[in-house]
Each structure stands twice: as C-alpha cells, then as structure tokens.
Amino acid sequence: MKKVTILLPAYNEEASFPVLEQCMKRVLEENPGYEWEFLMVNDGSTDHTLQQMARLHREDAEHWNYIDLSRNYGKELAMMAGFDYVKGDALIIMDFDMQHPVDVIPEMLHWWEEGYDDVYATRQGSKESWMKRKTSQWYYNLLQMFTRVPIQKDTGDFRLLDRSCIDALKQMREVERNTKGMYSWIGFRKKGIFYQQQERQAGVSKWSYRALLNLALNGIMSYTTAPLRMASVLGLVVSLCAFLYLIYIIIVTNLYGDPVAGYPTIMVTMLFLGGAQLICIGVIGEYLARVFNESKRRPGYFVSSYNGERGRVEELKS
Ligand code: UDP
Ligand code: MG
C-alpha cells in the first residue's frame, strides 16, 4: 500500500487540535486505500502545542509523528524540517488551523495516481480582507514580471508532492527560503485544482503585515536578480538624462550667455542622483545580506526531539 504523509507545521496552535483531530480522522475513514502518516512540526510554540502532539503520538503512534524544533524558525523552515522526515511516497502540506479543507484530498490523490507530481490547490472565493487579497494579487503580478518560470496565482503551500518533488526540495538547502517559488522552480508535472478556503476555526493568525512584507521581499530577492538589473538600468537612464541636459546647457550657454542662476536645477539634480544612488546601494545591500547569511552555511533548523526522542534524531530522517 502506498504511504501518504500530511505535513502540519504548527506555531502556538493548541486551540486547533480538536478540529485537526476530527479532520484527520475523516481522512483515515475516507481514504482507506492508503497508509497515512500525520507529521506535525512544532515550530517553537510557547503554549501547550508540544504536549498535545506528544499525546497524539502516545495514543496512536502508527499515524502521528512529531518533530520538535529548537525554537521558532517560521513556517518556511518548519516545512523544510518536515521534508527531511517525511516517510510517505507522497506528501500533502496543510495548515494546522485546517483552513485547507480535507475534502479535496481524494481529488489530489486521484491526479497523483494519474501521474502528476505536484497537485497544487488554488484558492477560490477567498475570505481574507479586501486589502490582503489585493496586495497578494499585486505581488504575484510583480513577481511574475521578473521571471520566466510560471508562478501559480492564489496558490500557497496546500498541495500534494510526489516523492520526486520532495527529494528535489530536500536538496535545496537555502535558509532564506521562499518555498512557493521553489515548487515552480523544480518543475515536474503539475496539475491545478480548486478549493474554498475555510475560516480559521480556532486560535489566531500568526502572520503580521511585517512578516508578510518580509516573506514578499524574500520571495523576490531569493527568486530573481531582476532588481539588480533594474538598478543598472536606472543608473543608465539617469546618466543619459544627465548627458542630454549637459548638451542642453552647453547650447543654451553659448547662445544666451551664463546668467549664473541655476541653484534650483543643481539642487534637483543632486537630490535625484543621491536618491537613485541610495536605492541602488540598498538593492545591492539586500542581496549582499542574503549572500552573507547563506555563506555561513548554517543548517536551516535544529531539532530538539523526534517523537520525544532526544538522541539520534539525525538517523530518523527519511
Ligand atoms: N506557522 C508556523 N510557524 C510560524 C508561523 C506560522 O509553523 O512562525 C504555521 C501555523 O501554525 C499554521 C500555518 O503556518 O499551520 C499558517 O499560519 P496562519 O494560519 O497563522 O497564517 P494565515 O492562514 O493567517 O495566513
Ligand atoms: Mg491560517
């Protein structure tokens, strides 16, 4: 029988457990043709999430496994940890708050059996605020402008990945991660399906606008070097304008003499050039910071324990 893992990253999700358990029970009942593993990743929660995970593993060790990370690393790295410990032939990534409905799992499995390696679920009729929807839409359009690799709109981490995709993703060890970009980058046979996003059942959202901005910037910077190119183009355009202006000044001075005014023009040019330079340096700095972080070659995460075991955690990797 094929084994399928559901990966569930969690940060302070103790309130979500009743709903989660119900949903996973449904998965077991409705998909008896597969062996199931529910792999939870505790991303440094400060509430009783870890104790709840330990309880589930105690009650049903056949299905529930959990990784306890050494601190809060963020969802991207929590998923990276998950990829390393997945036992299944396929992996379905879901949010712990069950905003991703389990009803679409049979459809995902169907397309996987048809030979697709990455069955991604696209949000339909999102219940997020207008602001959040619009900003994410602009962001996707911006990102797509920069790259040849097609990016799926309104699509997050909710998807089924075949073992071949998991093995590919496991080799991508960068720490400044944007996993959404990686799914596209690795290629393989992709199939899109639709789902209705659910309301969060319990607990609160962990994403502040600051964290989202960070993720968005990371998405662009870790995915494309287009901003560096834009900095060069901006420099070129500014130099060209300056050159044309120079010719204009020479001609005008020769024709009408030099009345020694020009303070406003000098100020404007200086401020404009200064601003353009600062922007370009900032862009280079952003990339340099990423090179700096990656060049330390630190592991993305540390694991405190796997299923409560503290030693030989490394050996338990798939
Ligand atoms: N999450 C995580 N680490 C974090 C923040 C969030 O593992 O630092 C998990 C969280 O437990 C949930 C998923 O990422 O399973 C999505 O988070 P959330 O539901 O808060 O985000 P939203 O749905 O509001 O975008
Ligand atoms: Mg959520």
PDB file of C-alpha atoms and ligand atoms in Angstrom, residues 13 95 97 99 197 200 205 207, ligand 2:
ATOM      1  CA  GLU A  13      -1.858  26.014  17.722  1.00  0.00           C
ATOM      2  CA  ASP A  95      -2.158  24.427   7.654  1.00  0.00           C
ATOM      3  CA  ASP A  97      -5.751  25.584  11.581  1.00  0.00           C
ATOM      4  CA  GLN A  99      -8.163  26.419   6.624  1.00  0.00           C
ATOM      5  CA  GLN A 197     -10.577  28.471   1.773  1.00  0.00           C
ATOM      6  CA  ARG A 200      -9.662  29.733  10.786  1.00  0.00           C
ATOM      7  CA  SER A 205      -3.346  34.074  12.618  1.00  0.00           C
ATOM      8  CA  TRP A 207       1.124  36.461  10.123  1.00  0.00           C
TER       9      TRP A 207
HETATM   10 MG    MG B   2      -4.393  30.124   8.766  1.00  0.00          MG
END
